[in-house]
Coordinates of C-alpha atoms in Angstrom, one line a residue:
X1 CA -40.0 -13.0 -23.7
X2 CA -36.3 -12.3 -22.6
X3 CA -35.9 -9.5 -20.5
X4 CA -33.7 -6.8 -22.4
X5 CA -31.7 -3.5 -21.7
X6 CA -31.0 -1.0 -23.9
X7 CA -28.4 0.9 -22.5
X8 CA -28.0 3.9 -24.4
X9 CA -24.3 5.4 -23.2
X10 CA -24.9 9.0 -25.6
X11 CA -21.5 9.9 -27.4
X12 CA -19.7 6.4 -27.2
X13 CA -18.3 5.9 -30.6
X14 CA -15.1 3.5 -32.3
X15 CA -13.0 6.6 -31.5
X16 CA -13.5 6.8 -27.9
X17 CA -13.6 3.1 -26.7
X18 CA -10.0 1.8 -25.7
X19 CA -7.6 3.0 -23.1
X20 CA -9.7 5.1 -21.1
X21 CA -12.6 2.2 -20.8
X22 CA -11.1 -0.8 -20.0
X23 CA -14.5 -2.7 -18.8
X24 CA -16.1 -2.0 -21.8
X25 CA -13.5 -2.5 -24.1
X26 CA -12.9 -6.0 -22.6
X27 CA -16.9 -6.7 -22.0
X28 CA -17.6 -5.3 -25.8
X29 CA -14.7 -7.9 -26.9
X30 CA -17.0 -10.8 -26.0
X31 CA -20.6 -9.7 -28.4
X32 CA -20.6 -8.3 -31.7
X33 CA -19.8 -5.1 -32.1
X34 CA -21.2 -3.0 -34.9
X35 CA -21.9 0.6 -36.3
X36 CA -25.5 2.6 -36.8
X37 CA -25.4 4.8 -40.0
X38 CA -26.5 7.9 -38.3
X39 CA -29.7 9.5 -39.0
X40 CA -29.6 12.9 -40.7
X41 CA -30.0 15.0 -38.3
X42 CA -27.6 12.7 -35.9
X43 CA -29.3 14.5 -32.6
X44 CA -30.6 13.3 -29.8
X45 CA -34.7 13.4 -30.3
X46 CA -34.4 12.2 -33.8
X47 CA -32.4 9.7 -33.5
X48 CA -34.1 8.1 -30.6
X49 CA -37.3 8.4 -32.4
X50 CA -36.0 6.5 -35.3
X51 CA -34.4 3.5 -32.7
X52 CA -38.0 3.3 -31.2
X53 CA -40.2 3.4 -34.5
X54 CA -37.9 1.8 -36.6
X55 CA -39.3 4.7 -39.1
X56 CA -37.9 8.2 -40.6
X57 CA -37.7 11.3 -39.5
X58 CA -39.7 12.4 -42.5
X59 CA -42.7 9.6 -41.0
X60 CA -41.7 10.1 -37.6
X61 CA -42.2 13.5 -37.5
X62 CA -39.3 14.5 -35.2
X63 CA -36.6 16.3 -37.5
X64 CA -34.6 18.0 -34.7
X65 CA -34.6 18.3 -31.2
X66 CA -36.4 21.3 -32.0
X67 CA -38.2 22.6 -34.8
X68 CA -40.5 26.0 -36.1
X69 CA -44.0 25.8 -35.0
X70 CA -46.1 26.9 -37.9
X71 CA -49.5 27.4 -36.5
X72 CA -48.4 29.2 -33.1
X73 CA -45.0 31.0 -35.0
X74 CA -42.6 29.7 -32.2
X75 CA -39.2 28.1 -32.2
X76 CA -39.6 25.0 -29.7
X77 CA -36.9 23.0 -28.3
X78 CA -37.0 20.4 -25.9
X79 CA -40.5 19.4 -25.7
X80 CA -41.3 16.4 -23.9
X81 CA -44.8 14.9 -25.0
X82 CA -44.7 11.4 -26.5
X83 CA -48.0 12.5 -28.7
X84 CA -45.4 14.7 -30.9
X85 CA -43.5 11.1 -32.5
X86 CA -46.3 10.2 -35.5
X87 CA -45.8 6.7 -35.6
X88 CA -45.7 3.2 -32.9
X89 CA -43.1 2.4 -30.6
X90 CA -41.5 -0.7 -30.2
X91 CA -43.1 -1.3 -26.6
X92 CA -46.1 -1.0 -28.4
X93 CA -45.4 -3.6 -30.8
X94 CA -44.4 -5.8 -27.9
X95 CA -47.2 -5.1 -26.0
X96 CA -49.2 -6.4 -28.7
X97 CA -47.7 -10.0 -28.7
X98 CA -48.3 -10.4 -24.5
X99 CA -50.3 -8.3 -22.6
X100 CA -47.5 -9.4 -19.5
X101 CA -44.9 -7.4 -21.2
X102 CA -43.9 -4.7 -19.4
X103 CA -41.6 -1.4 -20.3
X104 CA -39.3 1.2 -18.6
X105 CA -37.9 4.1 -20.1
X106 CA -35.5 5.7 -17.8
X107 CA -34.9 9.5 -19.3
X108 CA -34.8 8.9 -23.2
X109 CA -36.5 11.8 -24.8
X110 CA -40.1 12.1 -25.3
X111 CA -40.6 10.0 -22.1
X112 CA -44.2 12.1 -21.2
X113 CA -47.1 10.9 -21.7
X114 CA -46.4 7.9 -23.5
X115 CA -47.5 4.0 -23.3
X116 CA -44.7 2.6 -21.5
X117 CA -45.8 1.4 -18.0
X118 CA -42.8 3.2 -16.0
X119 CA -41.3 6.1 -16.9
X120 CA -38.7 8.9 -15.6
X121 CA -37.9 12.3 -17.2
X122 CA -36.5 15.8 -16.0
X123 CA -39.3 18.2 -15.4
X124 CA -38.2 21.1 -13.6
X125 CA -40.2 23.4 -11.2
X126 CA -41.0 26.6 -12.5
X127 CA -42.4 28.6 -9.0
X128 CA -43.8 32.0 -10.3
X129 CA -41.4 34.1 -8.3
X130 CA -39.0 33.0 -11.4
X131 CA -36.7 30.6 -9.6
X132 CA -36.4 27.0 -11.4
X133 CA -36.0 24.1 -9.5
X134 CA -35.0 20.1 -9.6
X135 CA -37.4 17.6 -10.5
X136 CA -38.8 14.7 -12.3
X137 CA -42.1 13.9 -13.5
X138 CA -42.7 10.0 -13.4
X139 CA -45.2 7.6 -14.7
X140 CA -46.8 6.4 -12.1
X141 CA -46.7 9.5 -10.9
X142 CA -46.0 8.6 -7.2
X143 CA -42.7 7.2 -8.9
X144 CA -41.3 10.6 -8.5
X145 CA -41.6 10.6 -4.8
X146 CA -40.6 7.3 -3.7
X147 CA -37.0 7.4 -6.5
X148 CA -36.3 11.0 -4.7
X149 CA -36.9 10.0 -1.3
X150 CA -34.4 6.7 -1.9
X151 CA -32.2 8.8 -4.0
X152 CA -32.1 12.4 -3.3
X153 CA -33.4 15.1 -5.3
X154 CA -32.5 14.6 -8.9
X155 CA -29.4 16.6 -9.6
X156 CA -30.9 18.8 -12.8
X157 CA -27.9 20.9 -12.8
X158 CA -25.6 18.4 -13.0
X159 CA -27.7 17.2 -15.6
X160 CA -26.5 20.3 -18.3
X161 CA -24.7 23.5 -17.8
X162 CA -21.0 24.2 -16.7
X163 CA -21.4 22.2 -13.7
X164 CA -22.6 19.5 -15.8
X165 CA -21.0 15.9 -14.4
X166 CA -21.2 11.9 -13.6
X167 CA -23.8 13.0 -10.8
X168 CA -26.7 13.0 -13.2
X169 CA -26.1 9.5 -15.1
X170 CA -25.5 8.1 -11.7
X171 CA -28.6 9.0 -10.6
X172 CA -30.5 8.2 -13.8
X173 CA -28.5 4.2 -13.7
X174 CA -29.3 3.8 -9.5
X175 CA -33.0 5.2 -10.2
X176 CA -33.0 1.9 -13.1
X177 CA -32.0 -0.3 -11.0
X178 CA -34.4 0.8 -8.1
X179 CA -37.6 0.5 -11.2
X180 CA -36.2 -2.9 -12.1
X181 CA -35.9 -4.1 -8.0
X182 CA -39.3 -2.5 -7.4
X183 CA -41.3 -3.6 -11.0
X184 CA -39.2 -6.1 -12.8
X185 CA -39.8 -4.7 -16.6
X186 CA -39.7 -6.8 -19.2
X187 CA -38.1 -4.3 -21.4
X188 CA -35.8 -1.1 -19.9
X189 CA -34.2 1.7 -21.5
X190 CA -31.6 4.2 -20.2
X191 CA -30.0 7.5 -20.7
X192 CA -26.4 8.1 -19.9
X193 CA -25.6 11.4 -21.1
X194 CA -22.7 12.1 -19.6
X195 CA -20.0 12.0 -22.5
X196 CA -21.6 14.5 -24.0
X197 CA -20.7 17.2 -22.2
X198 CA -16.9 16.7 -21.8
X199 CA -17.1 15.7 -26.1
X200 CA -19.0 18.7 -27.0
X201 CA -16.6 20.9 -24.8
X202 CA -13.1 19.7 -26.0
X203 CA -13.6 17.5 -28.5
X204 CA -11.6 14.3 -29.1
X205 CA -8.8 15.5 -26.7
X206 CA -8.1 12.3 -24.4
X207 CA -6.4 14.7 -22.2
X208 CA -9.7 16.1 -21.2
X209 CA -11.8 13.5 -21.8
X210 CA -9.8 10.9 -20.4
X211 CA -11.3 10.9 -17.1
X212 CA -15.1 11.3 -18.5
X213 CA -14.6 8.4 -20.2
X214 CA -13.1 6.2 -17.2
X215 CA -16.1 7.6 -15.1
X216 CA -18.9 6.8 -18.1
X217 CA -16.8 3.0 -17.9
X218 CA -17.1 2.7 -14.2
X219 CA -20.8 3.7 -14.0
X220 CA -21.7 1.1 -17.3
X221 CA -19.6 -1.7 -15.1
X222 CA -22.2 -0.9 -12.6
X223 CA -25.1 -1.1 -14.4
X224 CA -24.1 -4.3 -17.0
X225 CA -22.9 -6.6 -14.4
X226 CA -26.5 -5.7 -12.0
X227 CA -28.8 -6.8 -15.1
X228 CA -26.8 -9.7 -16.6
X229 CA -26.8 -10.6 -12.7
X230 CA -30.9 -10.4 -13.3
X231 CA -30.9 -12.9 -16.0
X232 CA -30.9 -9.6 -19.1
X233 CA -29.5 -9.0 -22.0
X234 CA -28.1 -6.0 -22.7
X235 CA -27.7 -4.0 -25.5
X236 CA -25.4 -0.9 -25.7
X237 CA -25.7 2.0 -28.1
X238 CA -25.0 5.2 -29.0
X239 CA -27.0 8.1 -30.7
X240 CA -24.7 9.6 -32.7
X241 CA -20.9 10.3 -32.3
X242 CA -18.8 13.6 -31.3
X243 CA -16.4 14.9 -33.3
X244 CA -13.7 17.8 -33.0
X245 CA -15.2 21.3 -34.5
X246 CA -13.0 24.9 -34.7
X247 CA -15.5 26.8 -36.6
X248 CA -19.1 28.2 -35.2
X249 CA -21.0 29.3 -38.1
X250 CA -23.9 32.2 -37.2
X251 CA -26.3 31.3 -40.0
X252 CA -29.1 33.9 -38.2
X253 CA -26.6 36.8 -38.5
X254 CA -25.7 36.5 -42.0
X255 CA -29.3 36.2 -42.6
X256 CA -30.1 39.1 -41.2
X257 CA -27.6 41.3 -42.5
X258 CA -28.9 39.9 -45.7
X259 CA -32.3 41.4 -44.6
X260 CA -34.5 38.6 -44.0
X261 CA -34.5 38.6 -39.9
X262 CA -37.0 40.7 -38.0
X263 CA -35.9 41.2 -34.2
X264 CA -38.4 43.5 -31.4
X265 CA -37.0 45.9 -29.1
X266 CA -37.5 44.6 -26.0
X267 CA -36.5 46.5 -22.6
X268 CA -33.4 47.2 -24.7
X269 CA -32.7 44.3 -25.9
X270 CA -33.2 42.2 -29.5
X271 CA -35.6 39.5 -29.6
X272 CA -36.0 37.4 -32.7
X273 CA -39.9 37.5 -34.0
X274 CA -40.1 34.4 -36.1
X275 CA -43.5 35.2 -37.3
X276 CA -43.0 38.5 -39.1
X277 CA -39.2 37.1 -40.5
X278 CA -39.0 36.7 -43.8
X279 CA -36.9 33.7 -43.3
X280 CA -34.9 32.3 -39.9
X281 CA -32.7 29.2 -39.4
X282 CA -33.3 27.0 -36.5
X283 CA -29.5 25.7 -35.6
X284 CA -29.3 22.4 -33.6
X285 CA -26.0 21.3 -33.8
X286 CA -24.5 20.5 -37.2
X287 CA -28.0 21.6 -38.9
X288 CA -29.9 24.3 -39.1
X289 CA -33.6 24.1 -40.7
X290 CA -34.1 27.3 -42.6
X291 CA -37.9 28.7 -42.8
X292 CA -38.9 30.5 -45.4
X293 CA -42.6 32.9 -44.2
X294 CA -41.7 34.4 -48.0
X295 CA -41.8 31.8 -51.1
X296 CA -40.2 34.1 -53.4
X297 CA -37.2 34.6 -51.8
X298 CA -36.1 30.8 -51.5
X299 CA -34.3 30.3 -54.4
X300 CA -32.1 34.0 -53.3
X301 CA -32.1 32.5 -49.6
X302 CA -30.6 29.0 -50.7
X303 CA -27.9 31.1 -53.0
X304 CA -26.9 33.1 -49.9
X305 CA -26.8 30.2 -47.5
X306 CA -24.8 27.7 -49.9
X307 CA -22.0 30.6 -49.8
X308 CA -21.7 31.0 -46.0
X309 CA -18.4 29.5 -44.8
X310 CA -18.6 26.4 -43.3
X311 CA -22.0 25.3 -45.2
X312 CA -21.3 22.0 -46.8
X313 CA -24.0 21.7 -48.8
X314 CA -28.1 22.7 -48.4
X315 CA -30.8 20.6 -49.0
X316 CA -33.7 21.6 -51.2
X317 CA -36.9 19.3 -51.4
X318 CA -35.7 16.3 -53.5
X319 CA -32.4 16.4 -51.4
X320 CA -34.0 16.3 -48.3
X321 CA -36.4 13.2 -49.7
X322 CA -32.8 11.3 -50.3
X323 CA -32.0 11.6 -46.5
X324 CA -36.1 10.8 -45.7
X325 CA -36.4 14.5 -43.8
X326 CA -39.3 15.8 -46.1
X327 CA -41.3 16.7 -43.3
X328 CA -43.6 19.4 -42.8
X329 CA -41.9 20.4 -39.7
X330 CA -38.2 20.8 -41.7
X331 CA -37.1 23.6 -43.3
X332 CA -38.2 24.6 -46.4
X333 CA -34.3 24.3 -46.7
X334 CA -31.8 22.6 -44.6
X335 CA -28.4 23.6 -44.0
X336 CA -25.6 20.9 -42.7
X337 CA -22.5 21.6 -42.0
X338 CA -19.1 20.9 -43.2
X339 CA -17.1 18.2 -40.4
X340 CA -14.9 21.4 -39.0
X341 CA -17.8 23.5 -38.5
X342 CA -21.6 23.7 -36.6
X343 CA -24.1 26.4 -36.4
X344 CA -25.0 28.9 -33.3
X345 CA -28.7 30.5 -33.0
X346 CA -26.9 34.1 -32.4
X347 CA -29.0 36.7 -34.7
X348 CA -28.3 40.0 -33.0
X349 CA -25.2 42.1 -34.2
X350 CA -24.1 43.5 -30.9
X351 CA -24.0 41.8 -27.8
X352 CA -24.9 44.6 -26.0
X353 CA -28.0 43.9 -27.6
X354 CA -28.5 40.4 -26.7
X355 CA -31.4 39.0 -25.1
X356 CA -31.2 38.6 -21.7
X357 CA -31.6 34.9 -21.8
X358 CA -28.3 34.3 -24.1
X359 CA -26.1 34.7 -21.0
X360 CA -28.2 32.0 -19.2
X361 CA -29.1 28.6 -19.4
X362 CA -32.4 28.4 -21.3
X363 CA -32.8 25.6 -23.5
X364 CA -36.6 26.5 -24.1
X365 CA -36.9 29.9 -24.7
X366 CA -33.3 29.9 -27.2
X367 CA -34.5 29.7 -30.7
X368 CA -31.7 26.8 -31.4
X369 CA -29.1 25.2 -29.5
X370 CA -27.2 26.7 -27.2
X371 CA -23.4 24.5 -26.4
X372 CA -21.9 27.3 -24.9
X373 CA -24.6 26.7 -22.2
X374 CA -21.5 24.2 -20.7
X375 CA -19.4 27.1 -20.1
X376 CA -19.4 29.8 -17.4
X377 CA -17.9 33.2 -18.7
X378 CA -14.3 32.9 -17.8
X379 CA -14.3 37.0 -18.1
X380 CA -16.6 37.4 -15.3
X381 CA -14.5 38.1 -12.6
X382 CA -14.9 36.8 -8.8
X383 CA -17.2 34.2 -10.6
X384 CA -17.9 32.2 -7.2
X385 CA -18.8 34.9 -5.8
X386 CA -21.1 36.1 -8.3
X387 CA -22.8 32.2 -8.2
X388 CA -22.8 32.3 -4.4
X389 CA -25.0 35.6 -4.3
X390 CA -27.1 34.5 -6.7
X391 CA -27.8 31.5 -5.3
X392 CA -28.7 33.2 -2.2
X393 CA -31.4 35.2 -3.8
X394 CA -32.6 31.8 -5.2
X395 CA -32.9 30.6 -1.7
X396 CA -34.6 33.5 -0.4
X397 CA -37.3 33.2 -2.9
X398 CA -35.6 36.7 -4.9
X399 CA -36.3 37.0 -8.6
X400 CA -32.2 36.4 -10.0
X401 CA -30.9 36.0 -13.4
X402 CA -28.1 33.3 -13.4
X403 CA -26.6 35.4 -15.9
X404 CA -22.8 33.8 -16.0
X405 CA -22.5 31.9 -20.2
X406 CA -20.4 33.6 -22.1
X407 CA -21.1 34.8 -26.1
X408 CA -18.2 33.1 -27.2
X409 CA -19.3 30.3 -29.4
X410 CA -15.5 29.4 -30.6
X411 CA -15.1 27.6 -26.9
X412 CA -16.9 25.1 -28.1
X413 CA -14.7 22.2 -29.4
X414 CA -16.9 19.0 -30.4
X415 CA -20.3 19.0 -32.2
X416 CA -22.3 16.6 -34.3
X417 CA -25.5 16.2 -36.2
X418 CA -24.1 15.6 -40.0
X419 CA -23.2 12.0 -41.5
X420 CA -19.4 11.5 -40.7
X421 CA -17.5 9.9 -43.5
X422 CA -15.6 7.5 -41.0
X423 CA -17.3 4.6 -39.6
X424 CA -15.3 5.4 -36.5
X425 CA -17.1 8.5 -35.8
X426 CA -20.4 6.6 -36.3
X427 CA -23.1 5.5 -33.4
X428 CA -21.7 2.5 -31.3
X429 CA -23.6 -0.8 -31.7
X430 CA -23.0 -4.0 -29.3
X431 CA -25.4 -7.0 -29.2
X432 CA -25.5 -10.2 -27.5
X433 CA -26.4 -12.4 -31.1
X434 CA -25.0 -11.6 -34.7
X435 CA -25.7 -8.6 -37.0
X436 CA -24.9 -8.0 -40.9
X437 CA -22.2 -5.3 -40.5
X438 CA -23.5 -1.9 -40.1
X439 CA -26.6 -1.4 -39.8
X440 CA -29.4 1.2 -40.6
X441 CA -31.2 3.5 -37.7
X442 CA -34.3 2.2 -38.4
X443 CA -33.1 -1.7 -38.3
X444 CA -32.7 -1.0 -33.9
X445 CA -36.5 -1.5 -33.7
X446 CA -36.7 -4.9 -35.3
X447 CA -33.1 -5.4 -33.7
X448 CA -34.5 -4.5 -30.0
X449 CA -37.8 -6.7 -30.8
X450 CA -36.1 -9.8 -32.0
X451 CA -33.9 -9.7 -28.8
X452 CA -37.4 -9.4 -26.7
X453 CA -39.1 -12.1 -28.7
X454 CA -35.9 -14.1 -28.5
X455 CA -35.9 -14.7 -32.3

């Protein structure tokens, strides 16, 4: 077997690579360099599960990087057991053909749980005096401890929010390369996520994302020249691409004017109750599954969905066969969006009325997506200040409410999760041996095996 990297550098696309990432534009110039049709929805849990089961979202299971939970009636996002992905993994394939064979998965999602033999995910603390805190959970777990006492404390919050930065997907590439020094894998995967922030922010304005993108180049320098130094290949690929959105479509709100959304009165506040809705989208990105608790009404919900501005088009059951998302966990309908436009979670009317956790970063209690979460709320005023004494409470073991994102959902600049018609805006694909073109999302699990294999 041929010891193998996938090195997954999130957001790198056609349209990014050049004058901003000259190691990687001059490394990429020596392989073969390809696209990934993207998966439909192009996010990050779906399309990682199609790379690692070479099979659909619709056999898969994972349609979203969230989705409605039908049996408890909750909106989950974010959840991090591998038992959730319904079919093999590529490790597993491998594992098959020599029981030597040995896998690392450092951070891709669903990393809990699973049958690799080392793994490393963010797993924060949640002390019951309400604080949250930086960790990790590892497989074995004594992982954890011995990457954080080499490394430092895994910096979470660089990891998403507005102080998202490089610090994260440094950590994540010098915690791979301690795993490979320490265990030697036959097979590694990594998570560099760090584009994303910057792309999702301003979208494809080199101006701002100039220096991301010289940083993201540095960091894969780094990494490429330690494993090819350790006798690897290495492949490099994206999960989807960025592009440049101006429109934020609230799918929930013109749902509910339309009288299908039930909300509880909580302390004041609005809370969306899924269970007792007559029907609710799910937003994540550039899609939003629509659930429908009423049959009758789906034919009068499609009709009022199809005229929102912004939807391109919604898919009913044979139309969401053709994109292999006929899943019990989709919608009964899904909504994409058109390439100028993506969809919010907002449902309330007034945001005096919104729930406390919409002015927070919360991706698992939001019922959808949350980009805005990058932002801190350029109205409050004496911001650091604000940060400081909160931060204070935190240390002091105080209950505090980091209550700083703004409700402005037109700062965000860059979204994705739709099929771009430009092959430029497509997933990034570079290999060490030859490929047909383009190539399908589900072709990376034969693609990664072969390289194992060395077929």
């Amino acid at each position: 077997m041929k010891k193998t990297v996938v090195l997954n550098v999130v957001a790198l696309s056609g349209r990014v690579l050049g004058e901003h990432t000259p190691f990687l534009s001059q490394w990429i110039g020596k392989r073969k360099q390809s696209a990934i049709k993207p998966v439909l929805p192009a996010v990050t849990c779906s399309s990682q599960s199609v790379y690692l089961t070479g099979k659909w979202p619709q056999e898969n299971g994972i349609v979203g990087n969230g989705w409605y939970f039908k049996d408890e009636c909750e909106i989950k996002f974010w959840r991090q057991s591998n038992h959730l992905v319904q079919s093999p993994k590529v490790w597993d394939a491998l594992k098959a053909e020599d029981p030597n064979f040995t896998c690392a998965n450092m951070f891709w999602w669903y990393n809990m749980y699973s049958t690799v033999d080392y793994a490393v995910t963010p797993r924060p603390l949640y002390p019951s005096d309400g604080r949250k805190l930086p960790d990790i959970h590892s497989q074995p777990m004594d992982l954890r401890d011995r990457l954080q006492k080499e490394l430092g404390q895994f910096p979470l919050f660089s990891f998403w929010g507005p102080n998202a930065n490089i610090a994260s997907s440094r950590w994540i590439a010098e915690a791979s390369m301690k795993v490979d020094e320490w265990h030697d894998p036959t097979l590694t995967f990594i998570y560099l996520p760090h584009l994303d922030y910057s792309l999702q922010k301003y979208g494809i304005d080199f101006d701002h994302i100039g220096k991301e993108l010289k940083e993201i180049d540095a960091l894969c320098e780094r990494l490429i020249n330690y494993y090819e130094n350790q006798g690897a290949e290495v492949i490099l690929l994206s999960e989807y691409a960025i592009t440049s959105v101006s429109q934020p479509i609230h799918i929930n709100r013109a749902l509910r004017k339309a009288g299908y959304i039930q909300v509880k009165q909580e302390l004041g506040l609005e809370t969306l109750d899924a269970g007792t809705s007559k029907a609710f989208a799910v937003s994540d990105h550039q899609i939003a599954h629509i659930y429908i608790n009423d049959p009758a009404e789906k034919e009068t919900v499609k009709a009022l969905v199809q005229e929102i501005p912004g939807v391109e088009m919604v898919l009913d059951r044979d139309e969401k066969e053709s994109y292999h998302l006929n899943h019990e966990r989709a919608g009964d309908l899904v909504a994409v969006a058109d390439k100028d436009s993506w969809f919010t979670y907002y449902y309330w009317l007034d945001d005096q009325k919104a729930p406390d956790y919409a002015r927070t970063v919360d991706i698992h209690r939001k019922p959808g997506y949350d980009p805005v979460e990058m932002f801190a709320n350029p109205d409050i005023k004496f911001l650091k200040a604000k940060l400081g004494w909160t931060l204070l409470k935190k240390k002091l073991g105080f209950r505090y409410l980091m209550d700083v994102i703004p409700l402005d959902a037109s700062l965000v600049k860059g979204s994705h999760g739709r099929v771009s018609e430009s092959e430029l805006d497509w997933p990034v694909l570079v290999t060490p041996g030859e490929t047909q073109g383009n190539v399908e999302p589900t072709a990376i699990f034969s693609l990664i095996y072969d390289q194992v294999m060395e077929k």
